[in-house]
Coordinates of C-alpha atoms and ligand atoms in Angstrom, one line a residue:
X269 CA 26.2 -3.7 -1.1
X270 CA 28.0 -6.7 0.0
X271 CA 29.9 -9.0 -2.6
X272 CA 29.7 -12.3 -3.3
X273 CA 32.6 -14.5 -3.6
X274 CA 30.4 -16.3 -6.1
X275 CA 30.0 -14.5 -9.7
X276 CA 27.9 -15.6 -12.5
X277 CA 29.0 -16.2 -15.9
X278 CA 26.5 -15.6 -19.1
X279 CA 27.5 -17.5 -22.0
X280 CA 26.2 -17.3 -25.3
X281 CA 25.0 -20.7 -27.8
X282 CA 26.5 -18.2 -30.7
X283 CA 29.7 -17.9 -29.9
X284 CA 30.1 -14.5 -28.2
X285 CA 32.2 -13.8 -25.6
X286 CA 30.9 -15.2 -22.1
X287 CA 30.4 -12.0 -19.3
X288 CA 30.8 -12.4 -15.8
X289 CA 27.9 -10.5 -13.5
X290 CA 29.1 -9.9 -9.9
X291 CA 26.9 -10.8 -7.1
X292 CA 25.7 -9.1 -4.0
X293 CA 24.1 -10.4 -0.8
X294 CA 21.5 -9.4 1.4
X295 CA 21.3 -9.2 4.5
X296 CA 18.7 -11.9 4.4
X297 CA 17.0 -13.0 1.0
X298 CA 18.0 -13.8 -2.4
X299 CA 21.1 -12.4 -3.4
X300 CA 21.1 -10.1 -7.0
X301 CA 23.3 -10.6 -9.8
X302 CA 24.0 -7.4 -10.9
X303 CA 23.7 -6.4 -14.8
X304 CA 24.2 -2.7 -15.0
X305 CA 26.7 -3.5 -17.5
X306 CA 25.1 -6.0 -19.5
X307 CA 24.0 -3.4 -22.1
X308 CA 27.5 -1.8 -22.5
X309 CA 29.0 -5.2 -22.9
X310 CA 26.4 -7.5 -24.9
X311 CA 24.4 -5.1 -26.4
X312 CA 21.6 -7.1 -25.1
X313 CA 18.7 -6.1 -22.6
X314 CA 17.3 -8.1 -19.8
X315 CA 13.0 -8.9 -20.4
X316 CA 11.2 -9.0 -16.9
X317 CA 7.7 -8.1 -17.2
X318 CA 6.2 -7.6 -14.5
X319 CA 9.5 -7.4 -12.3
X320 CA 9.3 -11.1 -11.6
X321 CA 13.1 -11.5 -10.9
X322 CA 14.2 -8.1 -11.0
X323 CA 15.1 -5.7 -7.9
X324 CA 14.9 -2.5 -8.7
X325 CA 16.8 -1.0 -5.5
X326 CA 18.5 -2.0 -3.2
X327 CA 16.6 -1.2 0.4
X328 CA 17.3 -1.2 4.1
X329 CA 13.5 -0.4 5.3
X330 CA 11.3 -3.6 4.7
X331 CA 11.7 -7.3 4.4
X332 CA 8.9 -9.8 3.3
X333 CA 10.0 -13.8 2.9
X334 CA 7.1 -14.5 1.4
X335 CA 7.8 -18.4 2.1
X336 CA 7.9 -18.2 5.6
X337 CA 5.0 -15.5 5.3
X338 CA 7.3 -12.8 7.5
X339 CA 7.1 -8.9 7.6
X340 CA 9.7 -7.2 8.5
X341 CA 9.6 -3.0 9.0
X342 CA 13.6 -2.3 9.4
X343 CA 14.1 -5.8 11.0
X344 CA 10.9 -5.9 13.6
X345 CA 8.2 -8.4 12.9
X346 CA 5.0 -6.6 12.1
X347 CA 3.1 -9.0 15.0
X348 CA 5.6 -7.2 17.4
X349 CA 5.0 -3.8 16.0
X350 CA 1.4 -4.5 16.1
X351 CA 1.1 -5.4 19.4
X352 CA 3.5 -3.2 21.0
X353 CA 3.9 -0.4 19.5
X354 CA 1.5 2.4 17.6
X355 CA 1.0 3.7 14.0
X356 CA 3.6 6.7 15.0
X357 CA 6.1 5.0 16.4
X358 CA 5.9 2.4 13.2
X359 CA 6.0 6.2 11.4
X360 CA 9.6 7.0 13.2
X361 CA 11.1 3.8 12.5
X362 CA 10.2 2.9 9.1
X363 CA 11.3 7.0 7.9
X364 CA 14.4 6.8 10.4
X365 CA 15.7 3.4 11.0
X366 CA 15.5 3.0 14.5
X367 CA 12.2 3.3 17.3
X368 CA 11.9 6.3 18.9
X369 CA 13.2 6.5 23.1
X370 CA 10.4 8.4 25.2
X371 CA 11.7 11.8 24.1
X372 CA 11.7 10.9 20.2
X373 CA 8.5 9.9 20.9
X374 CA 6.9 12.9 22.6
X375 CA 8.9 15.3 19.9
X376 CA 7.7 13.2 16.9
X377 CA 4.4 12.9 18.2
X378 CA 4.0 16.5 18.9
X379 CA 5.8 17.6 15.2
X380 CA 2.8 15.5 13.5
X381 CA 0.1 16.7 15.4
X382 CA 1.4 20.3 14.9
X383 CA 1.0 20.0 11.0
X384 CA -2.7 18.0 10.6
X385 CA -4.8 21.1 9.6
X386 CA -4.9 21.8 6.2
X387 CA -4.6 25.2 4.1
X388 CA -8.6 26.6 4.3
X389 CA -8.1 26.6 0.7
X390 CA -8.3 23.2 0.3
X391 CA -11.9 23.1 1.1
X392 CA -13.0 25.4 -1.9
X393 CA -10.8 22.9 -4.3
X394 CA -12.4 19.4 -2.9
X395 CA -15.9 21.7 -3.6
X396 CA -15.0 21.6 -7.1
X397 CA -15.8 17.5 -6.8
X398 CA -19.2 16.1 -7.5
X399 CA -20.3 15.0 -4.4
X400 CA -20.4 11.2 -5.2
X401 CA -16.9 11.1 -7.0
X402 CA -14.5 8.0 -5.2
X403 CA -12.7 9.1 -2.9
X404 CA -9.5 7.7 -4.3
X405 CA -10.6 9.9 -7.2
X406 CA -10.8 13.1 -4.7
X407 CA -7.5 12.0 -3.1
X408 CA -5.7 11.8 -5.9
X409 CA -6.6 15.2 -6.6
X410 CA -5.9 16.5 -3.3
X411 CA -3.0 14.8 -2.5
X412 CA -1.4 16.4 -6.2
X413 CA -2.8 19.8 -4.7
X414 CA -1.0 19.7 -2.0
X415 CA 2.7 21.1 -4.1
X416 CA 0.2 23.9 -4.7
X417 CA 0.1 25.0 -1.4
X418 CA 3.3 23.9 0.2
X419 CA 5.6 25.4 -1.9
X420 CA 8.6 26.0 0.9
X421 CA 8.8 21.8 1.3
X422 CA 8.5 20.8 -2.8
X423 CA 12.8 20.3 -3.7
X424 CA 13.3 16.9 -3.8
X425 CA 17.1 17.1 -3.1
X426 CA 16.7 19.3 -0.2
X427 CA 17.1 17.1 2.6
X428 CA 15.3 19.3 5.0
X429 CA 12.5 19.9 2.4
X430 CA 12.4 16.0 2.5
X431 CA 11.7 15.8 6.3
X432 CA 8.6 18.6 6.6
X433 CA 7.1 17.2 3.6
X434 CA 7.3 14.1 5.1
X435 CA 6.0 15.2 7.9
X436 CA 3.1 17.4 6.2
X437 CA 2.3 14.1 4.5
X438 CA 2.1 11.6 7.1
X439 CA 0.3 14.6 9.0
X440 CA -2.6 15.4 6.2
X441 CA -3.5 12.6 5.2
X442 CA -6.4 11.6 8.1
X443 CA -7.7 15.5 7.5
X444 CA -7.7 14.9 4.0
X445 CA -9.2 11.3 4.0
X446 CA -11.8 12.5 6.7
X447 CA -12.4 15.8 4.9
X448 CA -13.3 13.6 1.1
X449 CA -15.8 11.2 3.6
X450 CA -17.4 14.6 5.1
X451 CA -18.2 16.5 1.6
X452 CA -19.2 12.9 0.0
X453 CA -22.1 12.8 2.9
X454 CA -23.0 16.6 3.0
X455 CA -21.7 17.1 6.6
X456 CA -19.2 19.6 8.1
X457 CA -15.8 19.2 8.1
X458 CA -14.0 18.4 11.5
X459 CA -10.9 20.1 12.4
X460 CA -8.5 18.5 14.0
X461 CA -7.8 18.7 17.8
X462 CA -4.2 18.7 19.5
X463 CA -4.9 16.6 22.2
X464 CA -5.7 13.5 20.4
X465 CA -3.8 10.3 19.1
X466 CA -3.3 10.3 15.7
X467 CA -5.5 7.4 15.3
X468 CA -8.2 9.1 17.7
X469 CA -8.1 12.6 16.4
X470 CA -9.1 10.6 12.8
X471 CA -11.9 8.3 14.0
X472 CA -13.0 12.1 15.4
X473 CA -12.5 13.6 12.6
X474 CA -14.5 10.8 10.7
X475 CA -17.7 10.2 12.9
X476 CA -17.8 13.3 15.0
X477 CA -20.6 16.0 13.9
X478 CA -21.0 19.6 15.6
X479 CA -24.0 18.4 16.9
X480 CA -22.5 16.6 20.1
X481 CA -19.7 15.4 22.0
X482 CA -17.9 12.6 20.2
X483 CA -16.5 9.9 22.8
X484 CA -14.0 7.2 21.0
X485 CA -14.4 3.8 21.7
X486 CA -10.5 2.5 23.1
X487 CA -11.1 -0.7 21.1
X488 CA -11.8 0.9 17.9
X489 CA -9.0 3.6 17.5
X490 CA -6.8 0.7 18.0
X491 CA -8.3 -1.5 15.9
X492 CA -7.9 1.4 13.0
X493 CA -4.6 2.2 14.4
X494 CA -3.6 -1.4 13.7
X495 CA -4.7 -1.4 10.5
X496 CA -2.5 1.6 9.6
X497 CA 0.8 -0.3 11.0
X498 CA -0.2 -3.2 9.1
X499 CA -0.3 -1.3 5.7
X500 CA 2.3 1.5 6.6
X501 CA 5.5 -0.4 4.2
X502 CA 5.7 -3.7 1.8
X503 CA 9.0 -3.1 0.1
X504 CA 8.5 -2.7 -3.4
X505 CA 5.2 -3.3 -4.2
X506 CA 3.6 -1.5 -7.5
X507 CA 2.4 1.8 -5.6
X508 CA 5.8 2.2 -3.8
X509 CA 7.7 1.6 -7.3
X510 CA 5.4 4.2 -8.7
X511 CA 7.0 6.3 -6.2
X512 CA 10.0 5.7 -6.7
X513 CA 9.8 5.8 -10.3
X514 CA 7.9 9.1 -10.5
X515 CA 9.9 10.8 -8.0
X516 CA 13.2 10.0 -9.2
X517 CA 12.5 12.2 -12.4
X518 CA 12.8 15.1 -9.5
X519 CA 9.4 15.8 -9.2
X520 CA 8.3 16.8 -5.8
X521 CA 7.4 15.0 -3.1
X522 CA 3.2 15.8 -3.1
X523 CA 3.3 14.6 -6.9
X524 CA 5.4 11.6 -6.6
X525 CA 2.6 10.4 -4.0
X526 CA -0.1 11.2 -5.7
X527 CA 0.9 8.8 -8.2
X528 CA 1.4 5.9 -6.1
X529 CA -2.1 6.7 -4.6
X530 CA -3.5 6.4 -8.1
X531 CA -1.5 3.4 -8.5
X532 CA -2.7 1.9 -5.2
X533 CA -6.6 2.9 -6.6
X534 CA -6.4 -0.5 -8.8
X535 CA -8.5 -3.6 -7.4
X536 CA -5.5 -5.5 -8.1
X537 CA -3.5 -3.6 -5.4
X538 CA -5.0 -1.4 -2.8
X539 CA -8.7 -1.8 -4.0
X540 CA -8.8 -5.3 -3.4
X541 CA -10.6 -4.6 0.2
X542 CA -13.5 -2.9 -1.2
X543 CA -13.4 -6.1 -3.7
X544 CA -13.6 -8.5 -1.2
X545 CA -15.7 -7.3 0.5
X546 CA -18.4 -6.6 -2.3
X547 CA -17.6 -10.5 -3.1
X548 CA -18.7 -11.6 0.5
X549 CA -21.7 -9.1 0.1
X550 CA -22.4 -10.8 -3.3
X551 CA -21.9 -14.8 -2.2
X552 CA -24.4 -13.9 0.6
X553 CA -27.1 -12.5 -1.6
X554 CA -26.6 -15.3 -3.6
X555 CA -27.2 -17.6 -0.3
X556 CA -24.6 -17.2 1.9
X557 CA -22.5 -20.1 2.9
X558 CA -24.3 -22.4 0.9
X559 CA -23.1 -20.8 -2.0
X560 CA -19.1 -20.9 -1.6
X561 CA -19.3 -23.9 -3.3
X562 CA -20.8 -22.7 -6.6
X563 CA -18.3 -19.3 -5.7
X564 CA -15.1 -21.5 -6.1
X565 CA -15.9 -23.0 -9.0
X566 CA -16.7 -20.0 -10.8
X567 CA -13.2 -19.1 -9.5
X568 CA -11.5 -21.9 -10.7
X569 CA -13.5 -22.1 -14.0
X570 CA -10.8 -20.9 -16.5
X571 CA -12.9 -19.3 -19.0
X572 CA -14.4 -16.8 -15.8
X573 CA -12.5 -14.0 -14.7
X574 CA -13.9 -14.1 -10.8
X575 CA -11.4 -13.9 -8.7
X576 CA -11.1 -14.8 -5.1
X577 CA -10.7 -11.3 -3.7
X578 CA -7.8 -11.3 -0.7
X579 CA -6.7 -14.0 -1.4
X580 CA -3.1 -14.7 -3.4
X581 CA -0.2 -12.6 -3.0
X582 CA 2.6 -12.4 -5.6
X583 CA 5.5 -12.3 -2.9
X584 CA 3.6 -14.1 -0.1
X585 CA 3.5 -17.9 -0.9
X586 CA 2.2 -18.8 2.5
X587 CA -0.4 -17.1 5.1
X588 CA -0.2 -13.1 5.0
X589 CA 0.9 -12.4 8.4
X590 CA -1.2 -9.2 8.3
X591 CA -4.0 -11.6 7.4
X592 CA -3.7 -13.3 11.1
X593 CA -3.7 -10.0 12.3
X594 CA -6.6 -8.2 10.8
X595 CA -8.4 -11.7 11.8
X596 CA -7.7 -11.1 15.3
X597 CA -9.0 -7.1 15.0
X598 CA -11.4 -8.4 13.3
X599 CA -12.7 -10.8 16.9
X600 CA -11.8 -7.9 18.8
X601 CA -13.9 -5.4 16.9
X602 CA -16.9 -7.2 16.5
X603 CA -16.8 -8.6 19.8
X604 CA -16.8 -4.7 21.5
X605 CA -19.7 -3.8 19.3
X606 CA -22.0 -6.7 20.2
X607 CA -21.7 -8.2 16.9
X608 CA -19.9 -11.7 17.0
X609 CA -22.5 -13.6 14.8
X610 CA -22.0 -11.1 11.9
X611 CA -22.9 -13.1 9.2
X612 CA -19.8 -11.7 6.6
X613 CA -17.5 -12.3 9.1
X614 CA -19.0 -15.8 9.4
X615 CA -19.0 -16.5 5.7
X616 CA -15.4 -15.1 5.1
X617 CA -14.4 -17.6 7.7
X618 CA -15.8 -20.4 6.2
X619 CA -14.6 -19.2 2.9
X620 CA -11.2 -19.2 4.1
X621 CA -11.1 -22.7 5.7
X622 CA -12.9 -24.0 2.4
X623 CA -10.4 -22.6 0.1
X624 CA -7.5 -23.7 1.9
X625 CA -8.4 -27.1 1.5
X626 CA -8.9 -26.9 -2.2
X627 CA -6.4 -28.6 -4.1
X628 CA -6.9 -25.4 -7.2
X629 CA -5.7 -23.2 -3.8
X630 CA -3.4 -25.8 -2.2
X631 CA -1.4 -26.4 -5.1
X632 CA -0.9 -22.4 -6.5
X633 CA -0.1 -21.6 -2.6
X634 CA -2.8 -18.8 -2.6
X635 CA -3.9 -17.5 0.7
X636 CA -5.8 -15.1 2.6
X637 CA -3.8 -11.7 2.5
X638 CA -4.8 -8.7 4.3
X639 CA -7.6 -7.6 2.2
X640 CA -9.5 -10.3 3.1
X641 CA -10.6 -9.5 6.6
X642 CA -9.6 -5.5 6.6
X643 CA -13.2 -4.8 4.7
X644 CA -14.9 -6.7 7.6
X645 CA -13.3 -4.1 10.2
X646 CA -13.6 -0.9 8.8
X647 CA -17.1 -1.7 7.7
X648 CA -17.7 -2.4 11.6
X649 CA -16.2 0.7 11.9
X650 CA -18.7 2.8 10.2
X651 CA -15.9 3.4 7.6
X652 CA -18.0 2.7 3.8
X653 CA -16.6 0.6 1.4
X654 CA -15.7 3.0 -0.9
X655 CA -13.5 5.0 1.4
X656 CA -11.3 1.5 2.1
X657 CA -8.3 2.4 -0.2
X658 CA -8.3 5.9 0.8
X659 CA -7.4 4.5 4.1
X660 CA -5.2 2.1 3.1
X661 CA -3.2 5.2 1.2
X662 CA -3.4 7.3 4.6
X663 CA -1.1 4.7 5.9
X664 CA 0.8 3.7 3.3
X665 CA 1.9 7.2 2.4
X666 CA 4.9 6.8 5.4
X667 CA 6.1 3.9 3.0
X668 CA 6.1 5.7 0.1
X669 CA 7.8 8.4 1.6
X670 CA 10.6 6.4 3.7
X671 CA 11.3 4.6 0.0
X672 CA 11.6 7.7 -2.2
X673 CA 13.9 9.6 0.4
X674 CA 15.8 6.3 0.8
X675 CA 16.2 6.4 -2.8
X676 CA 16.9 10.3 -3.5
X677 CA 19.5 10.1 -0.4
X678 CA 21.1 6.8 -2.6
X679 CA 24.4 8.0 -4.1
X680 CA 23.8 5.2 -6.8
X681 CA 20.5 6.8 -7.7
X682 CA 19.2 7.4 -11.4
X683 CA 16.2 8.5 -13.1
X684 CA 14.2 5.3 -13.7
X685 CA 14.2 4.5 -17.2
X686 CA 13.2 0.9 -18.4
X687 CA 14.0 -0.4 -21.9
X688 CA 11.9 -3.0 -24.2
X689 CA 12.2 -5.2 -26.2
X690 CA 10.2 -3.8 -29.8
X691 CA 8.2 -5.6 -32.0
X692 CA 6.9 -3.1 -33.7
X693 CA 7.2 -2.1 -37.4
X694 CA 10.7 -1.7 -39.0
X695 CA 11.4 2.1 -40.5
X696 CA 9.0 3.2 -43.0
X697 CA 7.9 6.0 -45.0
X698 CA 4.9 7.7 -44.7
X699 CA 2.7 6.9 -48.1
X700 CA 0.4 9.7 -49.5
X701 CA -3.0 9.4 -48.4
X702 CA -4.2 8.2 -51.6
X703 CA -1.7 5.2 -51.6
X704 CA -2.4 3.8 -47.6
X705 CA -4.4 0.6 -47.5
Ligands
CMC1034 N1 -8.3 -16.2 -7.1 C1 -8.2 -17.2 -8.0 N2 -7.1 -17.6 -8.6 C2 -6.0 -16.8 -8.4 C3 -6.0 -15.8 -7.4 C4 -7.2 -15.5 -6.8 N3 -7.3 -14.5 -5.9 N4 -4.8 -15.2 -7.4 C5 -4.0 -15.9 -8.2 N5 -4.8 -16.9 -8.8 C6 -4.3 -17.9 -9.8 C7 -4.0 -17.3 -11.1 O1 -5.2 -17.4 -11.9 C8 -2.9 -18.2 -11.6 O2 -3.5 -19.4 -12.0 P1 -2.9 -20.3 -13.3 O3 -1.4 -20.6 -12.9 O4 -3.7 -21.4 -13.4 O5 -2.9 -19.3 -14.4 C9 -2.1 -18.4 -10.4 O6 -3.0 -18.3 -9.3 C10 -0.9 -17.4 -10.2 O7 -1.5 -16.1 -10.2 P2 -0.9 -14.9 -10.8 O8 -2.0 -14.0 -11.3 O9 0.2 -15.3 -11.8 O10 -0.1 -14.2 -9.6 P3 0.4 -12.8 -9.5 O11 1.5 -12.8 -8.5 O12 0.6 -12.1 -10.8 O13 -0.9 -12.0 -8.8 C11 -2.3 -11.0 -7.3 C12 -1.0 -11.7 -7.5 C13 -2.4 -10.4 -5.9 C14 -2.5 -9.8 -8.3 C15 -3.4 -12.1 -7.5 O14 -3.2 -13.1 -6.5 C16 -4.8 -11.5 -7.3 O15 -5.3 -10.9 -8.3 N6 -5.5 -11.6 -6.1 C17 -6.8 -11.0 -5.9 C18 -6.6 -9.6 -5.6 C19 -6.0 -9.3 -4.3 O16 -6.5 -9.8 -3.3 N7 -5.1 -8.3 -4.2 C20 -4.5 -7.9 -3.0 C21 -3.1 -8.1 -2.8 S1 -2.5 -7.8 -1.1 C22 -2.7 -6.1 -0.9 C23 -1.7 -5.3 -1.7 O17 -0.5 -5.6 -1.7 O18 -2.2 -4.4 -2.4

């Protein structure tokens, strides 16, 4: 970390002795003032719930000005990576710093697609689902199962333990995502195949049957292959410091995932595709366009707790960048499949333009982000609503990985281990039973 010449001083209206909190800078962004020793010193805790001016790490992987509405994986805008390069080389650089040459390419490429089949086993445990569980539910579960099964990859501080469970991770997760879809519908699993992108060995996986020759549409494995880039990393969102918080106790790598996929489950967070895109559903039910009015001002009626799902961003006070993106799939998609008057596409557009000229909108700064148009596209993709979050963990899981072995491999690192501020009884004794209230 970089010092400041610039230190802060923390002075107190009763009298006690002033401290002085050194300063760091980014590379870009705010700068931290750092109070490690605030406790030691003052006796006194920090109170930032929430984490709204609080960095918990300091990171070298993503960078979001949320002003500006910029995404950065290790210094690339995400429109360049999305355009020019594909989910696995987004994979290389956000676990190892740098894009791949040719050769790191081919070898990375190869390593991943050497590790997508799943133990057999695995099969008997997802039976033990009923068939109509969430899939977030099933992933969770599988996910977790996966330190049963890969016990040569499960120490934390082994750094080559790191790497293939990365790599099993990053690998398993379209099998396993593919494999809850199949047992939710009743049909047979798919097995991976070798020759295949990693993007077109899952839509296979996904839509193929052992009926007939499954022939992938170009258009479509990129469109899903963007949307993994697009939600591969976002610096230290609540799923990724689930992660990190949950791994740094030394659990294994498998578990500490699990738990940001369970964190990622919440509509909040992850879930807010399949919300947004049962709330364009809903509006047109209700009427379709003609409705947004009446939709906004249920949303802006403080005593109702609708929400405008994909839209508002706690970082991003501007456009999502992913947003434009997804948009753009979302043309491209539609477009190849003979379907540009889709009416939800249609209505989300016109919900979009309407909101952003609302003053209740204009004035919070809330904006599309990427949920909003990522339902559209994977519904055109035959993917179901329910499976949305599932695929937003397949991707994310590189993130969650590059974070936690960023943060294991940190010198500085410590368990995780908030404080609070109580407000709870004083010390008591307990009364015999006769003499409680
Ligand atoms: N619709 C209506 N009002 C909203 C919305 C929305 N989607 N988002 C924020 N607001 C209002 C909120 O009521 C508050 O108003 P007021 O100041 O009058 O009380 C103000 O805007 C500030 O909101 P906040 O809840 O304090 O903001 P936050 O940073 O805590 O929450 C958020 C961020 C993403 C949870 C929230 O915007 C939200 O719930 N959005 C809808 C869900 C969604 O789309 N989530 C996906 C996020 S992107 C993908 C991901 O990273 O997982």
């Amino acid at each position: 970390m970089t010092p400041s010449n610039v230190k802060a001083t923390l002075s107190f209206s009763d009298g006690s002795p002033a401290m002085e909190l050194p300063i760091y800078k980014g590379s870009i962004g705010p700068d931290v003032i750092d109070i490690r020793k605030l406790y030691a010193q003052t006796g006194k805790f920090t109170y930032d719930p929430g984490f709204l001016s609080t960095a918990a790490c300091n990171s070298t992987i993503t960078y979001i000005d949320g002003d500006k509405g910029e995404l950065l994986y290790r210094g690339y805008p995400i429109e360049q990576l999305a355009t020019q390069c594909d989910f696995l080389d987004t994979c290389y650089l956000l676990l190892y710093g740098e894009l791949p040459n040719a050769q790191q390419q081919k070898d990375f490429d190869t390593l991943v697609t050497r590790h997508t089949m799943v133990n057999e086993q695995m099969q008997f445990y997802l039976r033990g689902f009923r068939r109509d569980a969430h899939p977030m539910a099933v992933m969770t579960g599988l996910v977790g199962a996966l330190s049963a099964f890969y016990h040569d990859s499960t120490d934390i501080h082994n750094a080559k333990h790191r790497e293939i469970s990365a790599i099993r991770l990053i690998a398993k997760m379209p099998t396993l995502v593919a494999m809850a879809y199949k047992y939710g519908i009743g049909q047979p699993f798919i097995y991976p195949r070798n020759e295949l992108s990693y993007s077109a060995n899952f839509m296979r996986m996904m839509f193929a049957t052992p009926c007939e020759e499954y022939v992938s549409n170009p258009v479509l494995v990129r469109a899903i292959d963007r949307i993994f880039i697009l939600h591969a990393d976002h610096e230290q969102n609540a799923s990724t410091s689930t992660v990190r918080l949950c791994g740094s106790s030394g659990t294994n790598p498998f578990a500490a995932i699990a738990a940001g996929v369970a964190c990622l489950w919440g509509p909040a967070h992850g879930g807010a595709n399949e919300a947004a895109l049962n709330m364009l559903k809903e509006i047109q039910r209700e009427g379709g366009v003609e409705k947004i009015g009446e939709f906004i001002k249920r949303v802006k009626d403080k005593n109702s707790t609708v929400k405008l799902m994909g839209f508002g961003h706690r970082v991003y006070k501007n456009y999502d960048p992913r947003a434009k993106l997804m948009r753009e799939t979302c043309h491209e998609v539609l477009e190849a499949l003979g379907l540009h008057d889709d009416p939800l596409f249609k209505l989300a557009m016109s919900l979009e333009k309407i909101a952003l000229e609302d003053e209740y909108f204009v004035a919070r700064k809330l904006y599309p982000n990427v949920d909003f148009y990522s339902g559209i596209v994977q519904s055109a993709l035959g993917i179901p609503v329910t499976l949305f979050t599932a695929i937003f963990a397949l991707a994310r899981t590189v993130g969650w990985i590059a974070q936690l072995n960023e943060m294991i491999a940190d010198p500085e690192y410590k368990i995780g281990r908030p404080r609070q501020l109580y407000a709870g009884s004083v010390r008591r004794d307990v009364l015999p039973i006769a003499a409680r209230a």
